[in-house]
Coordinates of C-alpha atoms in Angstrom, one line a residue:
A1 CA -0.1 0.0 0.0
G2 CA 1.2 3.5 -0.7
Q3 CA 2.1 6.0 2.0
P4 CA -0.6 8.3 3.1
P5 CA -0.2 12.0 1.7
R6 CA 1.9 14.3 4.0
Q7 CA -0.4 16.6 5.8
A8 CA 0.6 20.2 6.4
P9 CA 0.9 21.3 10.1
P10 CA -2.0 23.2 11.6
P11 CA -1.4 27.0 11.3
W12 CA -1.1 27.4 15.2
T13 CA 1.9 25.0 15.1
L14 CA 4.0 27.4 13.1
A15 CA 2.8 30.5 15.0
A16 CA 3.5 28.8 18.3
E17 CA 7.0 27.9 17.1
V18 CA 7.9 31.4 16.1
A19 CA 6.4 32.8 19.2
V20 CA 8.5 30.4 21.4
T21 CA 11.7 31.1 19.6
L22 CA 11.3 34.8 20.0
G23 CA 10.1 34.6 23.5
L24 CA 13.0 32.5 24.7
G25 CA 15.6 35.0 23.2
F26 CA 13.8 38.0 24.9
I27 CA 13.7 36.1 28.3
A28 CA 17.3 35.3 28.2
G29 CA 18.3 38.8 27.3
W30 CA 16.2 40.1 30.1
F31 CA 18.0 37.9 32.7
L32 CA 21.4 38.6 31.3
F33 CA 21.2 42.3 30.7
G34 CA 18.5 43.5 33.1
R35 CA 15.3 45.6 32.4
A36 CA 17.2 48.7 31.8
H37 CA 18.8 47.3 28.6
V38 CA 15.7 45.8 27.1
T39 CA 13.6 48.0 24.8
P40 CA 10.0 47.0 24.7
T41 CA 8.6 46.2 21.3
P42 CA 4.9 46.0 20.2
L43 CA 3.4 42.6 20.4
R44 CA 2.8 41.0 16.9
R45 CA 0.7 38.0 16.1
W46 CA 0.6 36.0 13.0
N47 CA -1.8 33.3 11.8
L48 CA 0.0 31.6 8.9
V49 CA -1.4 28.9 6.7
L50 CA 1.3 27.3 4.6
P51 CA 0.7 25.6 1.3
V52 CA -0.2 22.0 1.5
T53 CA 2.6 21.4 -1.1
A54 CA 5.2 23.1 1.1
P55 CA 4.7 22.2 4.8
I56 CA 7.3 22.8 7.4
A57 CA 10.0 20.1 8.0
L58 CA 10.5 19.6 11.7
T59 CA 13.2 17.1 11.0
G60 CA 15.4 16.7 7.9
P61 CA 18.5 15.5 6.1
G62 CA 21.0 17.0 8.6
P63 CA 23.4 14.7 10.4
L64 CA 21.5 15.3 13.6
G65 CA 18.0 15.3 12.1
T66 CA 16.1 15.6 15.3
W67 CA 18.1 18.5 16.7
Q68 CA 17.9 21.2 14.1
S69 CA 16.0 24.4 13.5
A70 CA 13.6 24.8 10.5
L71 CA 12.7 28.4 11.0
A72 CA 14.5 31.8 10.7
L73 CA 12.9 35.2 11.0
S74 CA 14.5 38.3 9.2
P75 CA 16.0 40.8 11.6
D76 CA 13.3 43.4 10.6
G77 CA 10.6 40.8 11.5
E78 CA 9.0 40.9 8.1
V79 CA 10.1 37.6 6.3
L80 CA 10.0 34.0 7.5
A81 CA 12.3 31.4 6.0
Y82 CA 11.6 27.9 6.6
V83 CA 12.7 24.4 5.5
S84 CA 10.2 22.3 3.7
P85 CA 10.3 18.6 2.6
Q86 CA 10.3 18.5 -1.3
D87 CA 10.8 15.5 -3.7
G88 CA 12.7 13.4 -1.2
T89 CA 14.9 16.3 0.0
T90 CA 14.4 19.6 1.7
R91 CA 14.4 23.2 0.3
I92 CA 14.2 26.7 1.8
F93 CA 10.9 28.6 1.3
V94 CA 10.4 32.3 2.1
R95 CA 7.1 33.9 3.3
P96 CA 6.7 37.7 3.7
L97 CA 4.5 37.9 6.9
G98 CA 2.3 40.6 5.2
E99 CA 1.6 38.5 2.1
D100 CA 0.1 35.1 1.1
T101 CA 2.9 34.3 -1.2
T102 CA 5.4 31.5 -0.4
V103 CA 8.3 31.1 -2.7
A104 CA 11.0 28.3 -2.9
L105 CA 14.7 29.4 -3.2
S106 CA 16.3 27.5 -5.9
G107 CA 19.6 25.7 -5.2
T108 CA 18.8 25.0 -1.7
D109 CA 18.3 21.2 -1.9
G110 CA 19.2 19.5 1.3
A111 CA 18.8 22.6 3.3
Y112 CA 18.7 22.6 7.1
H113 CA 19.4 25.1 9.9
P114 CA 18.5 28.5 8.0
F115 CA 19.7 31.8 9.4
F116 CA 19.6 35.3 8.2
S117 CA 22.4 38.0 7.7
P118 CA 22.1 41.1 9.9
D119 CA 20.8 43.1 6.9
G120 CA 18.2 40.4 5.9
K121 CA 19.7 40.1 2.4
W122 CA 21.1 36.6 2.7
I123 CA 19.9 33.4 4.2
G124 CA 22.6 31.1 5.5
F125 CA 21.9 27.4 5.8
F126 CA 23.7 23.9 5.7
S127 CA 23.5 21.3 3.1
G128 CA 25.3 18.0 3.7
N129 CA 28.7 18.9 5.0
E130 CA 28.7 22.4 3.7
M131 CA 27.6 25.8 4.8
R132 CA 26.1 28.0 2.1
K133 CA 24.3 31.3 1.7
V134 CA 21.6 32.4 -0.8
P135 CA 20.1 35.8 -1.6
A136 CA 16.8 36.2 0.4
A137 CA 15.2 37.6 -2.8
G138 CA 16.3 34.5 -4.8
G139 CA 19.4 33.8 -6.8
S140 CA 22.4 31.5 -6.9
P141 CA 23.6 30.1 -3.6
V142 CA 27.2 30.4 -2.6
T143 CA 29.2 27.7 -0.9
L144 CA 31.3 29.1 2.1
L145 CA 33.1 26.2 3.6
K146 CA 33.0 22.5 4.8
V147 CA 31.6 21.8 8.2
D148 CA 31.6 19.0 10.6
R149 CA 28.2 17.9 12.1
P150 CA 26.8 21.4 12.7
V151 CA 24.0 22.1 15.1
G152 CA 23.2 25.7 14.1
A153 CA 24.8 29.0 13.2
A154 CA 24.2 32.7 13.7
W155 CA 25.3 35.6 11.5
A156 CA 27.0 37.9 14.1
S157 CA 27.9 40.8 11.9
R158 CA 28.4 41.6 8.2
D159 CA 31.7 39.6 8.1
S160 CA 31.5 36.9 10.8
I161 CA 29.3 33.8 11.4
L162 CA 29.2 31.7 14.6
V163 CA 29.0 28.0 13.8
M164 CA 28.4 25.3 16.3
E165 CA 30.0 22.1 15.0
N166 CA 31.2 18.6 16.2
E167 CA 27.5 18.0 17.4
G168 CA 27.7 21.1 19.5
F169 CA 31.1 20.6 21.2
N170 CA 33.0 23.2 19.1
L171 CA 32.3 26.9 18.8
R172 CA 33.7 28.2 15.6
W173 CA 33.9 31.7 14.0
V174 CA 34.2 31.9 10.2
P175 CA 34.1 34.8 7.7
A176 CA 30.8 35.5 6.0
S177 CA 32.7 35.4 2.7
G178 CA 33.9 31.9 3.3
G179 CA 37.5 30.5 3.8
G180 CA 39.1 29.4 7.0
S181 CA 38.1 29.8 10.6
D182 CA 38.9 32.8 12.7
S183 CA 39.0 30.9 15.9
T184 CA 37.5 27.7 17.6
I185 CA 36.7 27.1 21.2
A186 CA 36.2 23.5 22.6
L187 CA 33.2 23.1 24.8
T188 CA 32.7 20.5 27.6
T189 CA 28.9 20.3 27.0
Q190 CA 26.9 20.2 23.8
F191 CA 25.3 23.5 22.7
G192 CA 23.2 24.2 19.6
T193 CA 20.6 26.3 17.8
P194 CA 22.4 29.5 18.7
D195 CA 20.8 33.0 18.6
L196 CA 22.9 36.0 19.5
L197 CA 22.0 38.3 22.4
P198 CA 22.5 42.1 22.4
G199 CA 26.1 43.1 22.6
G200 CA 27.4 40.1 20.8
R201 CA 29.2 38.5 23.7
W202 CA 26.6 35.9 24.5
A203 CA 24.4 33.4 22.6
V204 CA 21.2 31.7 23.8
G205 CA 20.5 28.2 22.6
Q206 CA 19.8 24.7 23.9
L207 CA 21.7 22.0 25.5
S208 CA 21.4 18.3 24.4
S209 CA 19.0 17.9 27.3
G210 CA 16.7 20.4 25.7
Q211 CA 17.3 23.0 28.4
L212 CA 17.7 26.6 27.5
A213 CA 21.2 28.0 28.3
M214 CA 23.5 30.9 27.6
L215 CA 26.9 30.6 26.2
S216 CA 29.8 33.0 26.5
L217 CA 31.3 33.7 23.1
D218 CA 34.5 34.8 24.7
D219 CA 35.5 31.6 26.5
G220 CA 32.8 29.0 25.9
R221 CA 31.4 29.3 29.5
L222 CA 27.8 28.2 30.0
Q223 CA 25.2 29.8 32.2

């Protein structure tokens, strides 16, 4: 018998995942920097219905398929990038939050762990053992470098990307233009799906236990 058709997730699932991701980063920043350093922002809610032909992939082709992010929100909060299962692989789709159009980005086969550049013009992602970037508006992807079992990345500035490798035991800085590493810090505890906090010295992410934690980007210390 054939497999039953893949069902798109209910709209509240995507909205809830976006809300939780943003909320965890805000809470961590509040505890780390104090109320005086947190600027309140207006509350925004979305009710997104994704195409049946492009559901969200909660697991995928990455080496650690059950521990990977499938969503990325642009820095201005206007565009959602997500990973969708397509034709036996995965691809990145983009969805402007004020529109009903969902567009696939060509050349993103095998994508997992999407993340935006600070200006929102590029989307970084992993495919197999490579880290790549693709224009958010569409275009040809660029391969940056080889990676080893990555569990997430964050684009810290125009020229630098934080990559968590070796199943989350290595913190590595690489140029956004590709090439070799700037530096690598070995960790004693796995840490993945990083998101940078204000100031650029700490990242919030998850441990292998699923707990939320903060990681010092100066020395690899966890809190």
